[in-house]
Every structure is written in structure tokens, then in C-alpha cells.
Amino acid sequence: THFGFREVAETEKERLVGQVFSNVASKYDIMNDAMSAGVHRLWKDRFIRQLAPPPGTKLLDVAGGTGDIAMRFLNYCRNAHHDHTAHVHLVDINPEMVNVGRQRFHNTVYDLKSQVDLSVGNAEDLADIPSDSKDAYTIAFGIRNCTHVDRVVREAYRVLKPGGRFMCLEFSRVENPLIAPLYDLYSFEVIPAIGQVIASDRESYQYLVESIRRFPSQDQFADIIRGAGFSVVGKGYENLTFGIAAIHSGFKL
Ligand code: SAM
């Protein structure tokens, strides 16, 4: 296979994902900054600006982790239109990530309790979320870790109201022939080394790099989104930083 990594069986994958995020929960935020030189912040800012939630938006943020997207969403609503009625429900499969997120919302100067819910759950089966109940669905750097990407997207479709919007921020493919070899070098040499130094965990970050390479290309993923019933505008995605990441978007019409 590509770069010599082996295919990981499904249950093995679920075990690995659980382990990876338990290992890194406390170091998670600092690792993101270290690996991306802070650029993940700009991508997330852009992601929320693109969503441009109107007042009162009910967002479901899946694989929400420590709350980067949820927090940006609420800040955007406050800053753009003094909106205190927007609501975000953060779901993540890992209780430790959810706890770090919960702490974060408790430590803000605003009282956000009425605007945030957090729960532990699986993106592939959001049984606790009613159908046709959300205005927007976001998943940032999370779908890559899921076993059945198509099930995740179909669940997103189910929980969105008609007119609702699906948005995904995820690592993607670099096609530029000048950038691609540099990105490979960075991915396979530098990132595991940073993981070793900061989180004392080389394996988890090797897994991270490999999971990025296994995820579908921009166009393949756009097809999955269409296949779940979403309508997409144009090719359905926008590349960020040469395609190191991409924003995919679709509407439930
Ligand atoms: N969205 C956050 C952000 O952008 O900072 C967190 C991203 S973090 C890289 C990926 C998250 O996906 C982890 O918190 C992990 O627990 C969660 N995750 C992995 N598989 C999941 C699944 N099947 N359902 C829900 N969350 C999952």
C-alpha cells in the first residue's frame, strides 16, 4: 500500500482512535498549534466565516473535541450580530475530550450555559439527536477518524432541517507537484518527531498522518456528500493551503 502502512481492521481502527485521543486529550490543543504552526486557527476561523450563521442558529458540532469550532461559532454570533440565542450541541465519542471542552466553556467571561450542550456520542449513530432538528452541522478534523464516512454523512443529513447546511473541515490531498514532496517530508518525518517531543507519543501522530493519507480525495468526498442527498454548489469544496485541508459543504434541500 501507499507508503507501506498496513490496512487497519475496523475494530482495530476504533480501538486505535479511542487510544489516540485519550493519549493526547490533555496535549491536544498545544499539539495542534505545534504541528500546524498555528495555521489550524486560521482554517477554523475561515470555516466559521463561511458558515456565517444567522441569529438563532442551532448548530450540531460533531467530533467537537475540546470545542474549537463550538467556541468560534458562539463568538461569531456574538460579534457579528450580538446574538445570544444561537445554540451549539457538541458531540464527541471521547469523554476526556468532552470534559476538556466542558471546562473551557465554564471558564469563559460570558455565561454560556444556556447556549451550549455537550454529550458523548458516535458520529455514525446520533440516536439522541432528533431528525430535522438542526440548522447546521459541522465536523472538523473528525470524520477522517470514523469507520464509515458514508454513515456519518447520512446521519448529518437526517438531523438537519430542510434548508440546513452540512460543513466539514478536514485534511485533504495536496496535488501541487512542488508542494507535495515537501508536505510528505513534513508529514512522515517532522510530525511524528514533534509528537515524540511534546506528547511523548510518536505512534499516535504516525497514525494521524496515515489516516490523512487514507481519507478520500476532495472529489471523492464531494461524491459521498452528494450520495447522501445533499445539494452542493460548484465542485462542493474549497482547498485551504494547497489542499492540506479542505472545506466541504452541502445543503439539505
Ligand atoms: N473538532 C475539534 C477540532 O477541530 O479541534 C476536534 C478534532 S479532533 C482531531 C477529532 C475528534 O474526533 C476527537 O475528539 C475524537 O474523539 C473524535 N471522534 C473520533 N471518532 C469519532 C466518532 N466516531 N464519533 C464522534 N467523535 C469521534
CSV table of C-alpha atoms and ligand atoms in Angstrom, one decimal:
chain,number,residue,atom,x,y,z
A,1,THR,CA,0.0,0.0,0.0
A,2,HIS,CA,0.9,3.6,-0.2
A,3,PHE,CA,3.9,4.5,1.9
A,4,GLY,CA,3.9,0.9,3.2
A,5,PHE,CA,1.4,1.3,6.0
A,6,ARG,CA,-1.0,-1.6,6.5
A,7,GLU,CA,-4.7,-1.6,6.3
A,8,VAL,CA,-6.2,-1.5,9.8
A,9,ALA,CA,-9.2,-3.7,10.5
A,10,GLU,CA,-12.4,-1.9,11.6
A,11,THR,CA,-12.4,-2.7,15.3
A,12,GLU,CA,-8.7,-2.2,15.5
A,13,LYS,CA,-9.3,1.2,14.0
A,14,GLU,CA,-11.9,2.1,16.6
A,15,ARG,CA,-9.6,0.9,19.4
A,16,LEU,CA,-6.7,3.0,17.9
A,17,VAL,CA,-8.8,6.1,17.6
A,18,GLY,CA,-10.0,5.8,21.2
A,19,GLN,CA,-6.5,5.3,22.4
A,20,VAL,CA,-5.1,8.1,20.2
A,21,PHE,CA,-7.4,10.7,21.6
A,22,SER,CA,-7.2,9.5,25.2
A,23,ASN,CA,-3.4,9.7,24.9
A,24,VAL,CA,-3.5,13.2,23.5
A,25,ALA,CA,-6.5,14.8,25.2
A,26,SER,CA,-4.5,17.0,27.5
A,27,LYS,CA,-1.9,17.8,25.0
A,28,TYR,CA,-4.3,18.2,22.2
A,29,ASP,CA,-4.5,21.9,21.8
A,30,ILE,CA,-0.8,22.6,22.1
A,31,MET,CA,-0.1,19.8,19.6
A,32,ASN,CA,-2.4,21.4,17.0
A,33,ASP,CA,-0.5,24.6,17.3
A,34,ALA,CA,2.9,22.9,17.2
A,35,MET,CA,2.1,20.8,14.1
A,36,SER,CA,0.4,23.5,12.1
A,37,ALA,CA,2.4,26.5,13.3
A,38,GLY,CA,-1.0,27.9,14.4
A,39,VAL,CA,-2.5,27.7,10.9
A,40,HIS,CA,-5.3,25.4,12.1
A,41,ARG,CA,-6.7,28.5,13.9
A,42,LEU,CA,-7.0,30.4,10.6
A,43,TRP,CA,-8.6,27.4,8.9
A,44,LYS,CA,-11.2,27.2,11.7
A,45,ASP,CA,-11.8,30.9,11.5
A,46,ARG,CA,-12.4,30.7,7.8
A,47,PHE,CA,-14.7,27.7,8.3
A,48,ILE,CA,-17.0,29.6,10.6
A,49,ARG,CA,-16.9,32.7,8.5
A,50,GLN,CA,-18.0,30.6,5.6
A,51,LEU,CA,-20.9,29.1,7.6
A,52,ALA,CA,-21.8,32.7,8.5
A,53,PRO,CA,-24.5,31.6,11.0
A,54,PRO,CA,-27.5,33.9,11.2
A,55,PRO,CA,-29.0,34.8,14.6
A,56,GLY,CA,-30.6,31.9,16.4
A,57,THR,CA,-28.7,29.2,14.5
A,58,LYS,CA,-28.9,25.8,16.1
A,59,LEU,CA,-25.6,24.0,15.4
A,60,LEU,CA,-24.6,20.4,15.9
A,61,ASP,CA,-20.8,20.2,16.1
A,62,VAL,CA,-19.8,16.5,15.8
A,63,ALA,CA,-16.4,15.2,16.8
A,64,GLY,CA,-16.3,18.6,18.5
A,65,GLY,CA,-13.4,17.6,20.8
A,66,THR,CA,-12.2,20.4,23.0
A,67,GLY,CA,-14.7,22.9,21.5
A,68,ASP,CA,-12.6,24.9,19.0
A,69,ILE,CA,-15.5,25.1,16.5
A,70,ALA,CA,-18.3,25.5,19.1
A,71,MET,CA,-16.4,28.4,20.7
A,72,ARG,CA,-15.7,30.1,17.4
A,73,PHE,CA,-19.3,29.7,16.4
A,74,LEU,CA,-20.6,31.4,19.6
A,75,ASN,CA,-18.0,34.1,19.3
A,76,TYR,CA,-19.0,34.8,15.7
A,77,CYS,CA,-22.7,35.0,16.7
A,78,ARG,CA,-21.9,37.5,19.5
A,79,ASN,CA,-19.5,39.6,17.4
A,80,ALA,CA,-21.3,39.6,14.1
A,81,HIS,CA,-24.9,40.3,15.4
A,82,HIS,CA,-24.9,40.5,19.2
A,83,ASP,CA,-26.7,37.2,19.1
A,84,HIS,CA,-27.1,35.4,22.4
A,85,THR,CA,-29.7,33.0,21.2
A,86,ALA,CA,-27.6,30.8,19.0
A,87,HIS,CA,-27.1,27.3,20.3
A,88,VAL,CA,-24.4,24.6,19.8
A,89,HIS,CA,-24.6,21.0,20.8
A,90,LEU,CA,-21.1,19.4,20.8
A,91,VAL,CA,-20.9,15.6,20.4
A,92,ASP,CA,-17.7,13.6,20.7
A,93,ILE,CA,-17.1,9.9,21.2
A,94,ASN,CA,-14.3,10.5,23.7
A,95,PRO,CA,-15.4,11.5,27.2
A,96,GLU,CA,-12.0,13.0,28.0
A,97,MET,CA,-12.1,15.4,25.1
A,98,VAL,CA,-15.7,16.4,26.1
A,99,ASN,CA,-14.5,17.1,29.6
A,100,VAL,CA,-11.7,19.4,28.4
A,101,GLY,CA,-14.3,21.1,26.3
A,102,ARG,CA,-16.8,21.4,29.2
A,103,GLN,CA,-14.1,23.1,31.4
A,104,ARG,CA,-13.4,25.5,28.6
A,105,PHE,CA,-17.0,26.7,28.4
A,106,HIS,CA,-17.2,27.1,32.1
A,107,ASN,CA,-14.1,29.3,32.2
A,108,THR,CA,-15.4,32.0,29.9
A,109,VAL,CA,-16.3,35.5,30.9
A,110,TYR,CA,-19.7,35.1,29.4
A,111,ASP,CA,-22.3,32.8,30.8
A,112,LEU,CA,-22.6,30.3,28.0
A,113,LYS,CA,-24.5,27.6,29.9
A,114,SER,CA,-27.8,28.3,28.1
A,115,GLN,CA,-26.1,28.2,24.7
A,116,VAL,CA,-24.0,25.0,24.9
A,117,ASP,CA,-24.8,21.3,25.4
A,118,LEU,CA,-22.1,18.7,25.4
A,119,SER,CA,-22.6,14.9,25.1
A,120,VAL,CA,-20.7,11.8,24.4
A,121,GLY,CA,-21.8,10.1,21.2
A,122,ASN,CA,-20.8,8.4,17.9
A,123,ALA,CA,-21.0,10.4,14.6
A,124,GLU,CA,-22.2,7.3,12.9
A,125,ASP,CA,-25.3,6.9,15.0
A,126,LEU,CA,-26.6,10.2,16.6
A,127,ALA,CA,-29.6,8.4,18.2
A,128,ASP,CA,-30.2,11.2,20.7
A,129,ILE,CA,-30.5,13.9,18.1
A,130,PRO,CA,-34.0,14.1,16.5
A,131,SER,CA,-34.4,14.2,12.8
A,132,ASP,CA,-34.9,17.6,11.0
A,133,SER,CA,-33.8,19.4,14.2
A,134,LYS,CA,-30.6,21.4,13.4
A,135,ASP,CA,-29.9,24.4,11.1
A,136,ALA,CA,-26.2,23.5,10.7
A,137,TYR,CA,-23.9,20.5,11.2
A,138,THR,CA,-20.2,20.9,11.5
A,139,ILE,CA,-17.4,18.3,11.7
A,140,ALA,CA,-13.8,19.5,11.8
A,141,PHE,CA,-10.9,17.1,11.7
A,142,GLY,CA,-13.2,14.3,12.9
A,143,ILE,CA,-14.7,12.4,10.0
A,144,ARG,CA,-11.3,11.0,9.0
A,145,ASN,CA,-11.3,9.1,12.2
A,146,CYS,CA,-14.7,7.5,11.6
A,147,THR,CA,-15.0,4.0,10.3
A,148,HIS,CA,-17.9,4.5,7.9
A,149,VAL,CA,-17.7,8.0,6.4
A,150,ASP,CA,-20.9,7.5,4.4
A,151,ARG,CA,-22.9,6.7,7.6
A,152,VAL,CA,-21.6,9.9,9.2
A,153,VAL,CA,-22.8,12.0,6.3
A,154,ARG,CA,-26.2,10.2,6.2
A,155,GLU,CA,-26.7,10.9,9.9
A,156,ALA,CA,-25.8,14.6,9.2
A,157,TYR,CA,-28.5,14.6,6.5
A,158,ARG,CA,-31.0,13.1,8.9
A,159,VAL,CA,-30.6,15.5,11.8
A,160,LEU,CA,-30.6,18.7,9.6
A,161,LYS,CA,-33.7,20.6,8.9
A,162,PRO,CA,-34.7,21.1,5.3
A,163,GLY,CA,-32.5,24.1,4.2
A,164,GLY,CA,-29.9,23.1,6.7
A,165,ARG,CA,-26.2,23.1,5.9
A,166,PHE,CA,-23.5,20.4,6.3
A,167,MET,CA,-19.9,21.6,6.6
A,168,CYS,CA,-16.8,19.6,7.0
A,169,LEU,CA,-13.2,20.8,7.6
A,170,GLU,CA,-10.7,18.0,7.0
A,171,PHE,CA,-7.2,17.3,5.9
A,172,SER,CA,-7.2,16.5,2.2
A,173,ARG,CA,-4.9,16.0,-0.7
A,174,VAL,CA,-2.0,18.2,-1.9
A,175,GLU,CA,-1.8,17.9,-5.7
A,176,ASN,CA,0.7,20.7,-6.4
A,177,PRO,CA,3.9,18.9,-7.6
A,178,LEU,CA,6.2,21.4,-6.0
A,179,ILE,CA,4.5,21.4,-2.6
A,180,ALA,CA,3.6,17.7,-2.4
A,181,PRO,CA,7.1,16.3,-1.7
A,182,LEU,CA,7.7,19.0,1.0
A,183,TYR,CA,4.4,18.1,2.6
A,184,ASP,CA,5.3,14.4,2.5
A,185,LEU,CA,8.6,15.1,4.2
A,186,TYR,CA,6.9,17.2,6.9
A,187,SER,CA,4.1,14.6,7.4
A,188,PHE,CA,6.3,11.5,7.7
A,189,GLU,CA,9.4,13.0,9.4
A,190,VAL,CA,8.5,16.1,11.2
A,191,ILE,CA,5.1,15.4,12.7
A,192,PRO,CA,6.0,12.1,14.4
A,193,ALA,CA,9.1,13.8,15.8
A,194,ILE,CA,7.0,16.7,17.2
A,195,GLY,CA,4.6,14.1,18.7
A,196,GLN,CA,7.5,12.4,20.3
A,197,VAL,CA,8.9,15.6,21.9
A,198,ILE,CA,5.7,17.3,23.0
A,199,ALA,CA,3.3,14.4,23.8
A,200,SER,CA,5.9,11.6,24.2
A,201,ASP,CA,3.8,9.7,21.7
A,202,ARG,CA,5.3,9.1,18.3
A,203,GLU,CA,2.8,6.3,17.4
A,204,SER,CA,-0.4,8.4,17.7
A,205,TYR,CA,1.0,11.0,15.4
A,206,GLN,CA,2.2,8.5,12.9
A,207,TYR,CA,-1.4,7.1,13.0
A,208,LEU,CA,-2.6,10.7,12.4
A,209,VAL,CA,-0.5,11.1,9.3
A,210,GLU,CA,-1.5,7.7,7.9
A,211,SER,CA,-5.2,8.4,8.5
A,212,ILE,CA,-4.9,11.6,6.4
A,213,ARG,CA,-3.5,9.6,3.5
A,214,ARG,CA,-6.3,7.0,3.7
A,215,PHE,CA,-9.1,9.6,3.6
A,216,PRO,CA,-10.9,10.1,0.2
A,217,SER,CA,-9.7,12.9,-2.1
A,218,GLN,CA,-11.6,16.2,-2.4
A,219,ASP,CA,-13.7,15.0,-5.3
A,220,GLN,CA,-14.3,11.5,-3.9
A,221,PHE,CA,-15.6,13.0,-0.6
A,222,ALA,CA,-17.8,15.5,-2.5
A,223,ASP,CA,-19.4,12.5,-4.3
A,224,ILE,CA,-20.1,10.9,-0.9
A,225,ILE,CA,-21.8,14.1,0.2
A,226,ARG,CA,-23.9,14.2,-2.9
A,227,GLY,CA,-24.6,10.5,-2.5
A,228,ALA,CA,-26.2,11.1,0.9
A,229,GLY,CA,-28.7,13.5,-0.7
A,230,PHE,CA,-27.0,16.9,-0.2
A,231,SER,CA,-27.0,19.5,-2.9
A,232,VAL,CA,-23.6,21.1,-3.4
A,233,VAL,CA,-22.6,24.4,-5.0
A,234,GLY,CA,-20.0,24.0,-7.8
A,235,LYS,CA,-17.5,21.3,-7.1
A,236,GLY,CA,-18.6,21.2,-3.4
A,237,TYR,CA,-15.4,22.2,-1.7
A,238,GLU,CA,-12.7,24.8,-1.2
A,239,ASN,CA,-9.0,24.0,-0.7
A,240,LEU,CA,-7.1,25.6,2.1
A,241,THR,CA,-3.3,26.0,2.0
A,242,PHE,CA,-2.7,23.9,-1.2
A,243,GLY,CA,-5.3,21.3,-0.2
A,244,ILE,CA,-3.5,20.4,3.0
A,245,ALA,CA,-7.1,20.9,4.3
A,246,ALA,CA,-10.4,21.4,2.5
A,247,ILE,CA,-13.9,22.7,3.4
A,248,HIS,CA,-16.7,20.7,2.0
A,249,SER,CA,-20.3,22.0,2.1
A,250,GLY,CA,-23.7,20.7,1.2
A,251,PHE,CA,-27.4,21.8,1.7
A,252,LYS,CA,-30.3,19.6,2.6
A,253,LEU,CA,-33.0,21.0,0.3
B,1,SAM,N1,-13.4,19.3,16.1
B,1,SAM,C1,-12.3,19.5,17.0
B,1,SAM,C2,-11.3,20.5,16.5
B,1,SAM,O1,-11.4,20.8,15.3
B,1,SAM,O2,-10.4,20.9,17.2
B,1,SAM,C3,-11.7,18.2,17.4
B,1,SAM,C4,-11.0,17.4,16.3
B,1,SAM,S1,-10.1,16.0,16.9
B,1,SAM,C5,-8.8,16.0,15.7
B,1,SAM,C6,-11.0,14.7,16.4
B,1,SAM,C7,-12.1,14.3,17.4
B,1,SAM,O3,-13.0,13.3,16.8
B,1,SAM,C8,-11.6,13.7,18.7
B,1,SAM,O4,-12.1,14.4,19.8
B,1,SAM,C9,-12.3,12.3,18.7
B,1,SAM,O5,-12.6,11.8,20.0
B,1,SAM,C10,-13.5,12.5,17.8
B,1,SAM,N2,-14.0,11.2,17.2
B,1,SAM,C11,-13.3,10.2,16.6
B,1,SAM,N3,-14.2,9.3,16.1
B,1,SAM,C12,-15.4,9.8,16.4
B,1,SAM,C13,-16.8,9.3,16.2
B,1,SAM,N4,-17.0,8.1,15.5
B,1,SAM,N5,-17.8,10.0,16.6
B,1,SAM,C14,-17.6,11.2,17.3
B,1,SAM,N6,-16.4,11.7,17.5
B,1,SAM,C15,-15.3,11.0,17.1
